mmCIF file with all atom_site columns, C-alpha atoms in Angstrom:
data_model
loop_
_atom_site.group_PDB
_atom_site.id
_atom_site.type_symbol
_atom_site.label_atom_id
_atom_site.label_alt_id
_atom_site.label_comp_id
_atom_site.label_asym_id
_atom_site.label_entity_id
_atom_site.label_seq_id
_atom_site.pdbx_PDB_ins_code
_atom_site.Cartn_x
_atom_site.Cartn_y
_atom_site.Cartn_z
_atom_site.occupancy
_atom_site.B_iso_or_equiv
_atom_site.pdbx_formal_charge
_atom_site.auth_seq_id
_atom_site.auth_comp_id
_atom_site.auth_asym_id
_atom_site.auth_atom_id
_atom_site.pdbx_PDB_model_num
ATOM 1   C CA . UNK A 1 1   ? 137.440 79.743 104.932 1.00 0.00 ? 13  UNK A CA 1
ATOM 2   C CA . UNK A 1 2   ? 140.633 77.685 105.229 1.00 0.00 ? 14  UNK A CA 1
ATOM 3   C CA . UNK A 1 3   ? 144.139 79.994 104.830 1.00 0.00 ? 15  UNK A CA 1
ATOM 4   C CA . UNK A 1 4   ? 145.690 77.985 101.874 1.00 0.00 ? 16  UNK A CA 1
ATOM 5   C CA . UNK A 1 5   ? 149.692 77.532 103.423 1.00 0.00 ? 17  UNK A CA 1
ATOM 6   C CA . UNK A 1 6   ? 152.558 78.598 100.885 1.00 0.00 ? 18  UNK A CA 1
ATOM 7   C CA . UNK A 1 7   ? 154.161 76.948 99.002  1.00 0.00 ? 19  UNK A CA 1
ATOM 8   C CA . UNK A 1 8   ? 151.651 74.437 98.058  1.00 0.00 ? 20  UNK A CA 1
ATOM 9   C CA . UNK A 1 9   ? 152.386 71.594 95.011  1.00 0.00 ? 21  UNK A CA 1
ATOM 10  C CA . UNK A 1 10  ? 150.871 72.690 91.740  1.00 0.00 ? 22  UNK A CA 1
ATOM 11  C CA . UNK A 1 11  ? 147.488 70.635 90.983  1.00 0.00 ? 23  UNK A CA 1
ATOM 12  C CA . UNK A 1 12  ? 145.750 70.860 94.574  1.00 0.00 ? 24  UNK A CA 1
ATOM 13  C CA . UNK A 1 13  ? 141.994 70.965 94.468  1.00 0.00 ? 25  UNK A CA 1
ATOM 14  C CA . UNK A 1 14  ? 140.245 74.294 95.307  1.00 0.00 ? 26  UNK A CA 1
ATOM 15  C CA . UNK A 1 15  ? 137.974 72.477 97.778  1.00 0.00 ? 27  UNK A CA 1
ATOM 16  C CA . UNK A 1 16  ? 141.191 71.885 100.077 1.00 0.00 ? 28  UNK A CA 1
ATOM 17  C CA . UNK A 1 17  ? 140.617 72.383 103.840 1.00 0.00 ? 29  UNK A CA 1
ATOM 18  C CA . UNK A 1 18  ? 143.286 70.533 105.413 1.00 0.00 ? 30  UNK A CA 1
ATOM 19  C CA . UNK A 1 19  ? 147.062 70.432 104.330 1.00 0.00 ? 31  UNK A CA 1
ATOM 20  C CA . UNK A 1 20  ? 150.255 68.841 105.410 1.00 0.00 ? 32  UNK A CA 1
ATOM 21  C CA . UNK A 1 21  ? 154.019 69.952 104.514 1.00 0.00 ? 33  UNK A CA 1
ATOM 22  C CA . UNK A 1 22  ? 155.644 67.313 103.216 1.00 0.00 ? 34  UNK A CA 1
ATOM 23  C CA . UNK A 1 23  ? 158.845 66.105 104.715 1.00 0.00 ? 35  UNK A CA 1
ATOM 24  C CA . UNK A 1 24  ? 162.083 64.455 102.920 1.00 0.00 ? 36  UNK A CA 1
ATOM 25  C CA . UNK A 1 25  ? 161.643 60.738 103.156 1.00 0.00 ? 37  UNK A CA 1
ATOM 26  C CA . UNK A 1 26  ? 157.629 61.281 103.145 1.00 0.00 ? 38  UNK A CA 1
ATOM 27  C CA . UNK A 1 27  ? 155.784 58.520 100.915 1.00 0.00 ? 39  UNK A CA 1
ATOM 28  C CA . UNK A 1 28  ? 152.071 59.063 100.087 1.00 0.00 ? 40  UNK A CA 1
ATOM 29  C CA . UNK A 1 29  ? 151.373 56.056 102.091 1.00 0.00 ? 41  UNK A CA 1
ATOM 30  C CA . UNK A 1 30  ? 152.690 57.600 104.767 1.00 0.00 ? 42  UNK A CA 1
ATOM 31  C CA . UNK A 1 31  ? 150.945 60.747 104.137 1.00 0.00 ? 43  UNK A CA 1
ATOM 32  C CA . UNK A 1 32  ? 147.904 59.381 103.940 1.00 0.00 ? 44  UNK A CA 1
ATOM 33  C CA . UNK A 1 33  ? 148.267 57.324 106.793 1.00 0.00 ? 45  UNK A CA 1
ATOM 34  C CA . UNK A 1 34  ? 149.189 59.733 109.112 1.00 0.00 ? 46  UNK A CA 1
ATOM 35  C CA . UNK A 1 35  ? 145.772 62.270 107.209 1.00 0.00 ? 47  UNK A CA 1
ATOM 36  C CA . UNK A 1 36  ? 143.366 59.073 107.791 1.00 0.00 ? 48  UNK A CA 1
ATOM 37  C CA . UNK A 1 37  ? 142.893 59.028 104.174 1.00 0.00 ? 49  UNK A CA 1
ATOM 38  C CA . UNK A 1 38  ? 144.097 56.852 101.424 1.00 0.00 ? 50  UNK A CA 1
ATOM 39  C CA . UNK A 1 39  ? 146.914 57.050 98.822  1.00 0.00 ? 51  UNK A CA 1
ATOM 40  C CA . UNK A 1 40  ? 143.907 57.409 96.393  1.00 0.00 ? 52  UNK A CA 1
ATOM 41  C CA . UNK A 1 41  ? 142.434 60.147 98.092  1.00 0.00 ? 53  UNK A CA 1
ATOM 42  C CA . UNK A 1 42  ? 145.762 61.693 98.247  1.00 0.00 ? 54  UNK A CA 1
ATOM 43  C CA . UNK A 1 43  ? 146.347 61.668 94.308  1.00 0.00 ? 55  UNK A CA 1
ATOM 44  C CA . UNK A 1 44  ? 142.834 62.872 93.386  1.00 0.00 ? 56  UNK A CA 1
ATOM 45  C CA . UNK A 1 45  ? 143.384 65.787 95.591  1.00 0.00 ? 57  UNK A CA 1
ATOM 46  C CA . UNK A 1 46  ? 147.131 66.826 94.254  1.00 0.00 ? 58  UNK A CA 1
ATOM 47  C CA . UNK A 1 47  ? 146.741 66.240 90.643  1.00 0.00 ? 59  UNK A CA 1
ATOM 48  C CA . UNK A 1 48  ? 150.720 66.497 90.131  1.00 0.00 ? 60  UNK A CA 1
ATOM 49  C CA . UNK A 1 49  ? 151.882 64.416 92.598  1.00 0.00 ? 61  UNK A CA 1
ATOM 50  C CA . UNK A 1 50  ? 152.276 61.680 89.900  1.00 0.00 ? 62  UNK A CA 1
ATOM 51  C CA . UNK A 1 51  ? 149.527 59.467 90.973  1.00 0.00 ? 63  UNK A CA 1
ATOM 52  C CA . UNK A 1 52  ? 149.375 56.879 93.612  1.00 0.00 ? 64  UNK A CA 1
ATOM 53  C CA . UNK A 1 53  ? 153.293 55.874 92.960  1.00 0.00 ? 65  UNK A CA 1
ATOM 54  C CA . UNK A 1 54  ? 153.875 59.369 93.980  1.00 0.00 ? 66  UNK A CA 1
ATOM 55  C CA . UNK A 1 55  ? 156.677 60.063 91.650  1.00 0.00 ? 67  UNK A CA 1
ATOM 56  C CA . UNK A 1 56  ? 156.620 63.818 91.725  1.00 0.00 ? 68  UNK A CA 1
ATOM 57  C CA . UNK A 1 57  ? 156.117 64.726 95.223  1.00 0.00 ? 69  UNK A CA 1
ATOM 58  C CA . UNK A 1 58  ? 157.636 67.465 96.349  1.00 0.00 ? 70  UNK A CA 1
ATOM 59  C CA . UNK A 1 59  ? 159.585 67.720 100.266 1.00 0.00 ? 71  UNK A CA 1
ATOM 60  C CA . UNK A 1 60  ? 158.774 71.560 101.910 1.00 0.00 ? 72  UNK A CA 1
ATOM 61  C CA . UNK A 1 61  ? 155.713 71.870 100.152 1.00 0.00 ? 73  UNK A CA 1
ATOM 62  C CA . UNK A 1 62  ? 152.139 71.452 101.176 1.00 0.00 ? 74  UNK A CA 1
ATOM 63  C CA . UNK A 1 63  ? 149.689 68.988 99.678  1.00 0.00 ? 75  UNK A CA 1
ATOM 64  C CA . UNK A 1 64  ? 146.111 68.614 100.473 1.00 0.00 ? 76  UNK A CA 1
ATOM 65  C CA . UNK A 1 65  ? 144.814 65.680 103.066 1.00 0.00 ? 77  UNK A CA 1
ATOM 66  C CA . UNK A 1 66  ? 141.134 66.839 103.202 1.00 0.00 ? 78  UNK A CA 1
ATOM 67  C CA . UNK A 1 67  ? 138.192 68.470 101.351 1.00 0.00 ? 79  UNK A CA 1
ATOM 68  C CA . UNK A 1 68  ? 135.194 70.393 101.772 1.00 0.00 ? 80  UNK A CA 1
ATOM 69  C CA . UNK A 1 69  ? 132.064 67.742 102.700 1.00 0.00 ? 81  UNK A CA 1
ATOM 70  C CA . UNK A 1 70  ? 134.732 64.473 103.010 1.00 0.00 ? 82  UNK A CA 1
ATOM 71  C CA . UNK A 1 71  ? 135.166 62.793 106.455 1.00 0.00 ? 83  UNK A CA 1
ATOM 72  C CA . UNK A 1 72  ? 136.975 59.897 107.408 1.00 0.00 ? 84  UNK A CA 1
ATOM 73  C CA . UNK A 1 73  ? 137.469 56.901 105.607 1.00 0.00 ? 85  UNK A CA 1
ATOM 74  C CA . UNK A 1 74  ? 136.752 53.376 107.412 1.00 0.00 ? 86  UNK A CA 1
ATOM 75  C CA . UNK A 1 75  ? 133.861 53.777 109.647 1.00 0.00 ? 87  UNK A CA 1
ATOM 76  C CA . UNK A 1 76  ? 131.737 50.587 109.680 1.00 0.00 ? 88  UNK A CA 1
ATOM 77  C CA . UNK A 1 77  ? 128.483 50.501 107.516 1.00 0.00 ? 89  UNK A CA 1
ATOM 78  C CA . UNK A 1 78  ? 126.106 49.290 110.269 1.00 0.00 ? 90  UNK A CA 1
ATOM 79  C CA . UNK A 1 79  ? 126.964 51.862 113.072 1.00 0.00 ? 91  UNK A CA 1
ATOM 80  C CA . UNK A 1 80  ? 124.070 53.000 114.964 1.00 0.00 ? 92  UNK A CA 1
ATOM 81  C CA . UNK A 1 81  ? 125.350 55.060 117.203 1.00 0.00 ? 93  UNK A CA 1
ATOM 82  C CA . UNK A 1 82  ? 127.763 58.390 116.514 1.00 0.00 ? 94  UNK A CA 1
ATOM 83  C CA . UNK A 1 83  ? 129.721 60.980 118.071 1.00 0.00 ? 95  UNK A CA 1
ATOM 84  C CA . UNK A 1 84  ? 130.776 64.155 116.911 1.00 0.00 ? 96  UNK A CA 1
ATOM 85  C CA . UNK A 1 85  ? 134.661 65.191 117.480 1.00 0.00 ? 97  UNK A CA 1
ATOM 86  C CA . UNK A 1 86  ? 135.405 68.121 119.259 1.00 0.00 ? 98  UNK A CA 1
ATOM 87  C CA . UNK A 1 87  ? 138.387 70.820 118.809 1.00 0.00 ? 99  UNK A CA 1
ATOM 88  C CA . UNK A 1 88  ? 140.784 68.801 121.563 1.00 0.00 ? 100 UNK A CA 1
ATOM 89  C CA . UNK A 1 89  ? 138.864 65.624 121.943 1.00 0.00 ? 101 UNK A CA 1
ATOM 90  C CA . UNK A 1 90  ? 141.405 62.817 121.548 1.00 0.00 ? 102 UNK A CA 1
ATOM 91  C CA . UNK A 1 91  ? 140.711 58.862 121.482 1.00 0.00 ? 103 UNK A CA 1
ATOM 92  C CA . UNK A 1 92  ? 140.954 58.225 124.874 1.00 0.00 ? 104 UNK A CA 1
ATOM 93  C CA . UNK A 1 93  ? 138.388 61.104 125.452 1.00 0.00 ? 105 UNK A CA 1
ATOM 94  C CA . UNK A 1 94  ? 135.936 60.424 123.466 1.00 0.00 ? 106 UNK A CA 1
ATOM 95  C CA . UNK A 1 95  ? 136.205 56.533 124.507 1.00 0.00 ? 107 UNK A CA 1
ATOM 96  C CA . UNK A 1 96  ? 135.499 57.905 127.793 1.00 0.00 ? 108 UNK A CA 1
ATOM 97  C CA . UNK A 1 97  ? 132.987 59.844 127.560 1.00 0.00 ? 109 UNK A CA 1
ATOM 98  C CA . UNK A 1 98  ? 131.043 57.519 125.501 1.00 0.00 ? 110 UNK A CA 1
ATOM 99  C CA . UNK A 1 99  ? 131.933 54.268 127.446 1.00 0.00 ? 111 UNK A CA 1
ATOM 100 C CA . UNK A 1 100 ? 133.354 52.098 124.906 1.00 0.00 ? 112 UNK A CA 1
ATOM 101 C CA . UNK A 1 101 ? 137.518 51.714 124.431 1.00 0.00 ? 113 UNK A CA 1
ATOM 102 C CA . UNK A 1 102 ? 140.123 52.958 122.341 1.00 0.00 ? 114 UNK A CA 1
ATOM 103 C CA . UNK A 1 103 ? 140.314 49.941 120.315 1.00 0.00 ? 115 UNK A CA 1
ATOM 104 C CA . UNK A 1 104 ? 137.143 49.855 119.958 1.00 0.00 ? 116 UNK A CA 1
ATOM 105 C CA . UNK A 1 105 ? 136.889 52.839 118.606 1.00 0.00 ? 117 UNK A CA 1
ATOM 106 C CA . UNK A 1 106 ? 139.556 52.458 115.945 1.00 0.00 ? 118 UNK A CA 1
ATOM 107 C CA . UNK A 1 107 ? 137.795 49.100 114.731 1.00 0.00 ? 119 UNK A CA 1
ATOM 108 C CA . UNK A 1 108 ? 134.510 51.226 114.078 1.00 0.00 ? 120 UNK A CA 1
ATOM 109 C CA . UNK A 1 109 ? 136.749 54.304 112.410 1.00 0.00 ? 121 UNK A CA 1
ATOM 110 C CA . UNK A 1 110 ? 139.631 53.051 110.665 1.00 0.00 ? 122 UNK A CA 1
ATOM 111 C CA . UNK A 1 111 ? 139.982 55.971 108.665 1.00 0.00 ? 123 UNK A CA 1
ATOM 112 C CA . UNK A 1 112 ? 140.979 57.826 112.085 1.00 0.00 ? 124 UNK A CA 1
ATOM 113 C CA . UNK A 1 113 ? 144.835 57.061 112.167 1.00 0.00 ? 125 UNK A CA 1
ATOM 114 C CA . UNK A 1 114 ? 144.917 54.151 114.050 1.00 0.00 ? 126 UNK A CA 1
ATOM 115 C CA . UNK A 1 115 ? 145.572 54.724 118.922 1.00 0.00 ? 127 UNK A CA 1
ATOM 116 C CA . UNK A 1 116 ? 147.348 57.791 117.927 1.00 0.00 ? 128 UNK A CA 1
ATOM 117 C CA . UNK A 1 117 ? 144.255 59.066 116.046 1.00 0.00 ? 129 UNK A CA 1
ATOM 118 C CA . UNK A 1 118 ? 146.123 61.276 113.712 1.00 0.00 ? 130 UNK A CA 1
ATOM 119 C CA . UNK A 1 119 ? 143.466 61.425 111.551 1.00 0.00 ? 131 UNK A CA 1
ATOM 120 C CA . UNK A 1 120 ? 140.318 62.237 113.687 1.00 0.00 ? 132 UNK A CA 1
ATOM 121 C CA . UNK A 1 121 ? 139.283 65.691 112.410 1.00 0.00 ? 133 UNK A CA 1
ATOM 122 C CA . UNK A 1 122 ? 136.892 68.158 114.777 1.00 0.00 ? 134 UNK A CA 1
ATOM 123 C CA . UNK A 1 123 ? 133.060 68.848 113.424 1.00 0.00 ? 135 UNK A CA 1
ATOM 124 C CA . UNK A 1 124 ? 133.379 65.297 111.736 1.00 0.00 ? 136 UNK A CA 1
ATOM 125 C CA . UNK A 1 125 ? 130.726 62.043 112.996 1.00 0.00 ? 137 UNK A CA 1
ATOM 126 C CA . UNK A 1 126 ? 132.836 59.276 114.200 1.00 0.00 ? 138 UNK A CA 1
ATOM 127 C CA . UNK A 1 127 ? 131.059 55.498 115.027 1.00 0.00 ? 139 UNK A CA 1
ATOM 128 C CA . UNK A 1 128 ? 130.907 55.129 118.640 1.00 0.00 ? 140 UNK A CA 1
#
């Protein structure tokens, strides 16, 4: 399984498998943006981070950005043709190697994090 990182916020799911240590200044919009999830997402998962206003989010302590069975948010509904990431594969490599672009790419996955594709996750289908 996943190592669970210390300290985590109170109220995390069990089901976690991806985390991120929140920084001073953080907002869970930018959390989640920078996960490829959204705010929603990011409140079901940490029960006690006050919802989606985020009033109880806590700096130097991990929350959860990902469970167990979830993928990316945003991929288009009539895709017919997928990829699946890699450990390493970045937008620009995967566009390559399937022969479409970058922005193409993030039009078919917006739950991937945008160019930078912060939020593309290894062993997870992405629309190519």
């Amino acid at each position: 399984g996943i190592a669970t990182p210390q300290p985590v916020q109170p109220g995390i799911v069990t089901n976690c498998n991806r985390f991120y240590k929140v920084k001073g200044g953080d907002t869970c919009t930018t959390i989640a943006s920078q996960a490829g999830i959204s705010v929603a997402q990011l409140a079901a998962w940490n029960i006690q981070i006050g919802g989606t206003a985020c009033t109880s989010i806590w700096a130097d302590y991990y929350v959860c950005t990902g469970i167990i069975g979830s993928s990316p948010d945003g991929m288009v509904s009539n895709c017919n043709r997928w990829y699946r990431v890699k450990a390493g594969d970045t937008c620009a490599t995967v566009a390559s190697q399937v022969g479409v672009t970058v922005a193409q790419l993030t039009t078919w996955n917006k739950g991937i994090g945008g160019t930078a594709c912060t939020g593309m996750w290894a062993e997870y289908y992405l629309c190519t």
